[in-house]
Amino acid sequence: MFNRILITGSTGFLGHHLMPVLRAAFSGAELVGVGRRAGDLREPGAAARLLRETRPDCVIHLAAKSGGILANQAQPADYFYDNLAMNTQMFHEAWRAGVRKLVAFMGGCSYPATARSPIGEDQMWSGHPQIESAGYSMAKKMLLTQSWAYRAQHGFNSIVLIPGNVYGEWDNFNLNEAHVVPALIRKTIEARERGDSSIVAIGTGRPVRDFVYAGDVAATLPWFIRNYDSSEPVNISAGGRIAVRDLFAAVCRATGFAGGIAWDSSRPDGQMERVYDVARLHALGLSCATPLEEGLRRTARWFEEARQAGTVRL
Ligand SMILES: NC(=O)c1ccc[n+]([C@@H]2O[C@H](COP(=O)([O-])OP(=O)(O)OC[C@H]3O[C@@H](n4cnc5c(N)ncnc54)[C@H](OP(=O)(O)O)[C@@H]3O)[C@@H](O)[C@H]2O)c1
């Protein structure tokens, strides 16, 4: 079906989960995975050059500047510019190069701050996203407009997938950039090792979230690459519901930390409830079913091993 698949951002978190899945599913195709070293995709001409050099018929565009709420708050312009520049140029150049299909990824934070959970894809345009990460999420949201526009004018086949709050091995554990799961895993393991009686975490612990294991997200991709050809986005999440306070308890069970937690409520919570409607995903015959406790155990075990080996982002 596809002879050569280019995966931008293959050196990142989701890329590490996706590459083995693609290798198994597309054994007859050549896979070309690239990170930033192959070219800075923000730069004019970089996407065109990469496509000229690799000549793919399918592009999985993972490359992005992504990070947690603190990093987003500190650098909204960088999050906006980097993502808009990378996406706009990669999309445009993929169309010009005759690529037959492009798969792009948005974040669930692009949904309006006022979206009601469970958040279905039809709520995307009913308001402005939460302000803390609006630079990133508004830039990402333009993927939907670009997918529709290039399909309508040029017949260019692209799809936009919306993973929920993804966690798993290979995540970013740098506390200035990390999302809540890797941040809690790292803090509780380091506190356990130091013998601390508690950790400090951002926010109030009250927000409710829907976490999805990265391996489950990756496992859905072969189906989307082969079968889904619409610019209507699809949520890829577990559809579960857990308060961050309860997540802390689950993380403690995974990391063996027996201490407590102090919530720093002067720091932002983000949206109070963000749970995804996965009816569209299920109607396509797909689901993300790894239990949270199991996914947390795997991630915590990986963090400890990868830290020893020096292969984790700290
Ligand atoms: N993680 C989540 O919870 C989540 C949720 C929803 C959607 N997504 C989306 O899924 C995709 C993958 O996310 P991720 O968590 O795997 O991200 P990540 O771990 O931060 O990886 C980002 C990837 O993009 C590459 N990259 C960054 N800046 C670049 C640039 N200027 N030029 C070329 N390449 C660049 C990085 O290359 P280097 O390794 O060389 O730096 C890396 O391979 C992104 O589009 C993200 O928005 C993620």
Short mmCIF file of C-alpha atoms and ligand atoms in Angstrom, two decimals:
data_model
loop_
_atom_site.label_atom_id
_atom_site.label_comp_id
_atom_site.label_asym_id
_atom_site.label_seq_id
_atom_site.Cartn_x
_atom_site.Cartn_y
_atom_site.Cartn_z
CA MET A 1 0.00 0.00 0.00
CA PHE A 2 2.77 2.47 0.99
CA ASN A 3 6.37 1.90 -0.07
CA ARG A 4 8.16 4.48 2.04
CA ILE A 5 6.82 6.03 5.25
CA LEU A 6 8.51 9.11 6.71
CA ILE A 7 8.03 9.55 10.47
CA THR A 8 9.01 13.00 11.72
CA GLY A 9 9.56 13.23 15.48
CA SER A 10 10.35 9.50 15.66
CA THR A 11 12.98 10.16 18.36
CA GLY A 12 10.36 11.51 20.79
CA PHE A 13 8.01 9.91 23.29
CA LEU A 14 5.25 8.68 20.97
CA GLY A 15 7.79 7.94 18.24
CA HIS A 16 9.50 5.36 20.45
CA HIS A 17 6.20 3.55 20.85
CA LEU A 18 5.18 3.92 17.24
CA MET A 19 8.30 2.75 15.39
CA PRO A 20 8.16 -0.93 16.47
CA VAL A 21 4.41 -1.01 15.81
CA LEU A 22 4.94 0.34 12.27
CA ARG A 23 7.86 -2.05 11.65
CA ALA A 24 5.61 -4.99 12.49
CA ALA A 25 2.57 -3.70 10.59
CA PHE A 26 4.34 -2.44 7.43
CA SER A 27 7.18 -4.93 7.06
CA GLY A 28 7.16 -4.51 3.26
CA ALA A 29 7.65 -0.74 3.46
CA GLU A 30 10.77 1.28 4.10
CA LEU A 31 10.43 3.33 7.29
CA VAL A 32 12.41 6.54 7.62
CA GLY A 33 12.30 7.92 11.17
CA VAL A 34 13.86 11.32 11.80
CA GLY A 35 14.42 13.66 14.74
CA ARG A 36 15.67 17.22 14.86
CA ARG A 37 19.15 16.18 13.72
CA ALA A 38 17.79 15.54 10.21
CA GLY A 39 16.80 19.22 10.01
CA ASP A 40 15.01 21.89 12.00
CA LEU A 41 11.50 21.74 10.56
CA ARG A 42 10.75 25.31 11.67
CA GLU A 43 13.24 26.59 9.11
CA PRO A 44 11.97 27.59 5.66
CA GLY A 45 13.01 24.96 3.14
CA ALA A 46 13.67 22.21 5.72
CA ALA A 47 10.46 20.25 5.10
CA ALA A 48 10.87 20.46 1.33
CA ARG A 49 14.47 19.28 1.60
CA LEU A 50 13.58 16.36 3.87
CA LEU A 51 10.80 15.25 1.52
CA ARG A 52 13.12 15.56 -1.50
CA GLU A 53 15.76 13.44 0.22
CA THR A 54 13.42 10.74 1.53
CA ARG A 55 10.67 10.63 -1.17
CA PRO A 56 7.93 9.13 1.05
CA ASP A 57 4.44 8.27 -0.15
CA CYS A 58 3.13 8.55 3.44
CA VAL A 59 4.16 11.00 6.20
CA ILE A 60 3.46 10.46 9.91
CA HIS A 61 4.09 13.94 11.29
CA LEU A 62 4.82 13.66 15.01
CA ALA A 63 7.41 16.45 15.24
CA ALA A 64 6.26 19.15 17.64
CA LYS A 65 7.27 21.36 20.50
CA SER A 66 5.23 19.82 23.29
CA GLY A 67 5.37 20.22 27.07
CA GLY A 68 3.48 20.55 30.33
CA ILE A 69 1.52 23.49 31.64
CA LEU A 70 4.45 25.38 33.24
CA ALA A 71 6.54 25.30 30.09
CA ASN A 72 3.51 26.39 28.04
CA GLN A 73 2.85 29.28 30.39
CA ALA A 74 6.47 30.43 30.29
CA GLN A 75 6.90 30.32 26.50
CA PRO A 76 3.54 30.70 24.74
CA ALA A 77 5.12 32.40 21.72
CA ASP A 78 7.64 29.59 21.18
CA TYR A 79 4.91 26.95 21.48
CA PHE A 80 2.78 28.87 18.98
CA TYR A 81 5.48 29.68 16.43
CA ASP A 82 7.36 26.37 16.47
CA ASN A 83 4.24 24.26 15.99
CA LEU A 84 2.57 26.51 13.44
CA ALA A 85 5.77 26.80 11.40
CA MET A 86 6.50 23.05 11.44
CA ASN A 87 2.95 21.97 10.66
CA THR A 88 2.15 24.56 8.01
CA GLN A 89 5.32 23.87 6.05
CA MET A 90 5.26 20.07 6.41
CA PHE A 91 1.64 19.93 5.23
CA HIS A 92 2.19 22.28 2.30
CA GLU A 93 5.39 20.60 1.14
CA ALA A 94 3.95 17.09 1.52
CA TRP A 95 1.12 18.10 -0.81
CA ARG A 96 3.59 19.68 -3.27
CA ALA A 97 5.81 16.57 -3.18
CA GLY A 98 2.89 14.30 -4.12
CA VAL A 99 2.71 12.46 -0.77
CA ARG A 100 -0.39 10.24 -0.83
CA LYS A 101 -1.27 10.52 2.86
CA LEU A 102 -0.25 12.62 5.85
CA VAL A 103 -1.13 11.75 9.45
CA ALA A 104 -0.93 14.61 11.98
CA PHE A 105 -1.48 14.84 15.74
CA MET A 106 -3.28 17.43 17.84
CA GLY A 107 -3.61 17.61 21.60
CA GLY A 108 -6.83 17.43 23.59
CA CYS A 109 -5.98 20.85 25.06
CA SER A 110 -7.13 22.35 21.75
CA TYR A 111 -10.72 21.72 22.81
CA PRO A 112 -12.49 24.77 24.28
CA ALA A 113 -11.94 25.52 27.96
CA THR A 114 -15.71 25.32 28.33
CA ALA A 115 -16.05 21.91 26.64
CA ARG A 116 -18.26 19.50 28.59
CA SER A 117 -16.87 16.06 29.40
CA PRO A 118 -16.96 13.59 27.85
CA ILE A 119 -15.56 15.81 25.11
CA GLY A 120 -16.67 14.72 21.67
CA GLU A 121 -15.00 15.82 18.45
CA ASP A 122 -18.06 17.98 17.63
CA GLN A 123 -17.16 20.38 20.48
CA MET A 124 -13.86 21.47 18.89
CA TRP A 125 -15.06 24.83 17.53
CA SER A 126 -17.42 25.89 20.29
CA GLY A 127 -14.95 28.11 22.21
CA HIS A 128 -11.38 29.22 22.99
CA PRO A 129 -8.97 26.73 24.63
CA GLN A 130 -7.72 27.29 28.19
CA ILE A 131 -5.36 30.26 28.19
CA GLU A 132 -2.39 28.53 29.91
CA SER A 133 -1.56 26.48 26.82
CA ALA A 134 -3.35 28.48 24.12
CA GLY A 135 -0.15 29.20 22.15
CA TYR A 136 0.39 25.47 21.59
CA SER A 137 -3.21 24.45 21.28
CA MET A 138 -4.33 27.17 18.84
CA ALA A 139 -1.34 26.43 16.59
CA LYS A 140 -2.23 22.72 16.72
CA LYS A 141 -5.88 23.45 16.00
CA MET A 142 -4.90 24.91 12.62
CA LEU A 143 -4.06 21.34 11.56
CA LEU A 144 -7.79 20.77 11.25
CA THR A 145 -8.26 23.81 9.04
CA GLN A 146 -5.23 22.87 6.96
CA SER A 147 -6.40 19.28 6.56
CA TRP A 148 -9.84 20.42 5.41
CA ALA A 149 -8.51 23.20 3.13
CA TYR A 150 -5.95 21.05 1.30
CA ARG A 151 -8.49 18.26 0.87
CA ALA A 152 -11.13 20.67 -0.44
CA GLN A 153 -8.85 22.54 -2.86
CA HIS A 154 -6.24 19.93 -3.82
CA GLY A 155 -7.77 16.56 -2.89
CA PHE A 156 -4.78 16.04 -0.55
CA ASN A 157 -5.44 13.14 1.83
CA SER A 158 -4.56 13.98 5.43
CA ILE A 159 -5.98 12.96 8.79
CA VAL A 160 -5.76 14.53 12.25
CA LEU A 161 -5.77 12.36 15.37
CA ILE A 162 -6.27 13.64 18.93
CA PRO A 163 -4.51 11.53 21.57
CA GLY A 164 -5.71 12.27 25.11
CA ASN A 165 -3.34 12.70 28.07
CA VAL A 166 -0.71 10.20 26.98
CA TYR A 167 1.72 8.57 29.43
CA GLY A 168 4.20 5.69 29.24
CA GLU A 169 7.82 4.70 28.75
CA TRP A 170 10.01 7.27 26.94
CA ASP A 171 7.99 10.22 28.28
CA ASN A 172 9.72 13.49 29.22
CA PHE A 173 10.65 13.47 32.95
CA ASN A 174 12.21 16.95 32.98
CA LEU A 175 10.22 18.67 35.73
CA ASN A 176 10.13 22.00 33.88
CA GLU A 177 8.45 20.37 30.89
CA ALA A 178 6.81 17.18 32.15
CA HIS A 179 3.11 16.33 32.11
CA VAL A 180 1.51 15.20 35.39
CA VAL A 181 2.15 11.44 35.20
CA PRO A 182 5.92 11.54 34.56
CA ALA A 183 6.26 14.42 37.07
CA LEU A 184 4.55 12.40 39.84
CA ILE A 185 6.47 9.23 39.00
CA ARG A 186 9.81 11.02 39.15
CA LYS A 187 8.99 13.00 42.30
CA THR A 188 7.72 9.97 44.24
CA ILE A 189 10.66 7.75 43.25
CA GLU A 190 13.21 10.42 44.18
CA ALA A 191 11.38 11.15 47.47
CA ARG A 192 11.32 7.43 48.32
CA GLU A 193 15.07 7.20 47.67
CA ARG A 194 15.82 10.27 49.82
CA GLY A 195 13.47 9.12 52.57
CA ASP A 196 11.31 12.27 52.28
CA SER A 197 7.92 12.16 53.98
CA SER A 198 6.08 14.12 51.25
CA ILE A 199 6.30 15.64 47.80
CA VAL A 200 4.98 18.94 46.44
CA ALA A 201 2.77 18.86 43.35
CA ILE A 202 1.30 21.59 41.17
CA GLY A 203 -2.35 22.65 41.56
CA THR A 204 -5.08 21.40 43.86
CA GLY A 205 -5.28 17.75 42.81
CA ARG A 206 -8.98 18.24 42.02
CA PRO A 207 -8.92 18.21 38.19
CA VAL A 208 -10.28 15.10 36.56
CA ARG A 209 -8.41 13.58 33.64
CA ASP A 210 -8.51 10.69 31.18
CA PHE A 211 -5.08 9.08 30.79
CA VAL A 212 -4.13 6.85 27.88
CA TYR A 213 -1.14 4.51 27.64
CA ALA A 214 1.19 5.45 24.77
CA GLY A 215 1.45 1.85 23.56
CA ASP A 216 -2.33 1.79 23.08
CA VAL A 217 -2.25 5.00 21.02
CA ALA A 218 0.55 3.60 18.84
CA ALA A 219 -1.33 0.33 18.33
CA THR A 220 -4.25 2.16 16.65
CA LEU A 221 -2.03 3.84 14.03
CA PRO A 222 -1.71 1.03 11.44
CA TRP A 223 -5.49 0.95 11.18
CA PHE A 224 -5.71 4.72 10.69
CA ILE A 225 -2.92 4.66 8.09
CA ARG A 226 -4.63 1.91 6.10
CA ASN A 227 -8.31 2.73 6.51
CA TYR A 228 -9.16 6.26 7.63
CA ASP A 229 -9.30 8.98 4.93
CA SER A 230 -11.31 11.85 6.39
CA SER A 231 -10.43 15.28 7.80
CA GLU A 232 -12.87 14.68 10.67
CA PRO A 233 -10.62 14.27 13.75
CA VAL A 234 -10.78 11.24 16.05
CA ASN A 235 -10.10 11.20 19.81
CA ILE A 236 -7.68 8.43 20.83
CA SER A 237 -8.04 7.90 24.54
CA ALA A 238 -9.16 5.43 27.18
CA GLY A 239 -12.33 7.33 28.09
CA GLY A 240 -11.56 6.77 31.80
CA ARG A 241 -12.03 9.32 34.57
CA ILE A 242 -9.70 9.90 37.50
CA ALA A 243 -9.01 12.89 39.78
CA VAL A 244 -5.35 13.90 39.98
CA ARG A 245 -5.48 13.22 43.77
CA ASP A 246 -6.42 9.61 43.01
CA LEU A 247 -3.79 9.46 40.30
CA PHE A 248 -1.24 10.34 43.00
CA ALA A 249 -2.39 7.35 45.06
CA ALA A 250 -2.12 5.07 42.00
CA VAL A 251 1.37 6.41 41.21
CA CYS A 252 2.44 5.73 44.83
CA ARG A 253 1.32 2.10 44.46
CA ALA A 254 3.42 1.86 41.26
CA THR A 255 6.53 3.52 42.72
CA GLY A 256 6.41 2.26 46.32
CA PHE A 257 6.31 5.77 47.85
CA ALA A 258 4.53 5.70 51.21
CA GLY A 259 4.59 9.44 51.97
CA GLY A 260 2.10 12.24 51.45
CA ILE A 261 1.61 15.14 49.11
CA ALA A 262 1.34 18.93 49.50
CA TRP A 263 -0.64 20.64 46.74
CA ASP A 264 0.75 23.99 45.61
CA SER A 265 -2.57 25.63 44.78
CA SER A 266 -0.85 28.87 43.73
CA ARG A 267 0.09 27.03 40.49
CA PRO A 268 -2.39 26.38 37.68
CA ASP A 269 -4.72 23.38 37.56
CA GLY A 270 -5.63 23.73 33.91
CA GLN A 271 -9.13 22.70 32.88
CA MET A 272 -11.07 21.18 35.81
CA GLU A 273 -12.41 18.21 33.88
CA ARG A 274 -11.09 16.79 30.65
CA VAL A 275 -12.38 13.36 29.73
CA TYR A 276 -12.68 12.35 26.09
CA ASP A 277 -15.65 10.87 24.32
CA VAL A 278 -14.26 7.80 22.56
CA ALA A 279 -17.49 6.73 20.83
CA ARG A 280 -16.06 7.57 17.39
CA LEU A 281 -12.90 5.53 18.15
CA HIS A 282 -14.99 2.58 19.33
CA ALA A 283 -17.29 2.82 16.31
CA LEU A 284 -14.18 2.33 14.16
CA GLY A 285 -13.51 -0.91 16.07
CA LEU A 286 -10.59 0.50 18.10
CA SER A 287 -9.97 1.03 21.82
CA CYS A 288 -7.22 1.88 24.33
CA ALA A 289 -7.59 -0.70 27.06
CA THR A 290 -4.38 -0.95 29.12
CA PRO A 291 -5.48 -0.48 32.77
CA LEU A 292 -4.00 2.66 34.36
CA GLU A 293 -2.37 0.70 37.22
CA GLU A 294 -0.62 -1.60 34.73
CA GLY A 295 0.55 1.30 32.53
CA LEU A 296 1.86 3.19 35.59
CA ARG A 297 3.80 0.12 36.79
CA ARG A 298 5.45 -0.26 33.37
CA THR A 299 6.29 3.44 33.20
CA ALA A 300 7.74 3.57 36.72
CA ARG A 301 9.85 0.46 36.10
CA TRP A 302 11.09 1.92 32.79
CA PHE A 303 11.96 5.24 34.45
CA GLU A 304 14.17 3.56 37.05
CA GLU A 305 15.96 1.44 34.44
CA ALA A 306 16.33 4.26 31.91
CA ARG A 307 17.69 6.61 34.57
CA GLN A 308 20.41 4.07 35.34
CA ALA A 309 21.16 3.68 31.65
CA GLY A 310 21.11 7.46 31.10
CA THR A 311 18.42 7.21 28.39
CA VAL A 312 15.68 9.28 30.02
CA ARG A 313 14.96 13.01 29.54
CA LEU A 314 15.55 14.51 32.98
N1 LIG B 1 2.59 13.48 24.71
C1 LIG B 1 1.28 13.72 24.73
O1 LIG B 1 0.62 13.62 25.78
C2 LIG B 1 0.55 14.13 23.46
C3 LIG B 1 -0.84 14.24 23.52
C4 LIG B 1 -1.51 14.61 22.37
C5 LIG B 1 -0.82 14.86 21.20
N2 LIG B 1 0.53 14.75 21.16
C6 LIG B 1 1.22 15.04 19.89
O2 LIG B 1 1.91 13.86 19.47
C7 LIG B 1 3.10 14.22 18.79
C8 LIG B 1 4.30 13.55 19.45
O3 LIG B 1 4.41 14.02 20.79
P1 LIG B 1 5.56 13.52 21.76
O4 LIG B 1 5.00 13.58 23.14
O5 LIG B 1 6.16 12.26 21.25
O6 LIG B 1 6.62 14.71 21.63
P2 LIG B 1 8.15 14.74 22.08
O7 LIG B 1 8.50 13.58 22.92
O8 LIG B 1 8.39 16.12 22.62
O9 LIG B 1 8.94 14.57 20.71
C9 LIG B 1 8.96 15.60 19.78
C10 LIG B 1 9.66 15.13 18.54
O10 LIG B 1 9.68 16.23 17.62
C11 LIG B 1 11.02 16.49 17.22
N3 LIG B 1 11.17 17.93 17.05
C12 LIG B 1 10.95 18.90 17.98
N4 LIG B 1 11.24 20.11 17.47
C13 LIG B 1 11.64 19.90 16.20
C14 LIG B 1 12.08 20.74 15.16
N5 LIG B 1 12.16 22.10 15.34
N6 LIG B 1 12.43 20.21 13.97
C15 LIG B 1 12.37 18.86 13.79
N7 LIG B 1 11.94 17.99 14.71
C16 LIG B 1 11.59 18.50 15.91
C17 LIG B 1 11.89 15.97 18.36
O11 LIG B 1 13.18 15.69 17.86
P3 LIG B 1 14.45 15.50 18.86
O12 LIG B 1 14.20 14.20 19.61
O13 LIG B 1 15.61 15.37 17.94
O14 LIG B 1 14.46 16.71 19.75
C18 LIG B 1 11.11 14.72 18.77
O15 LIG B 1 11.43 13.65 17.89
C19 LIG B 1 3.17 15.75 18.82
O16 LIG B 1 2.65 16.25 17.62
C20 LIG B 1 2.29 16.12 19.99
O17 LIG B 1 1.78 17.40 19.84
C21 LIG B 1 1.23 14.37 22.27
#
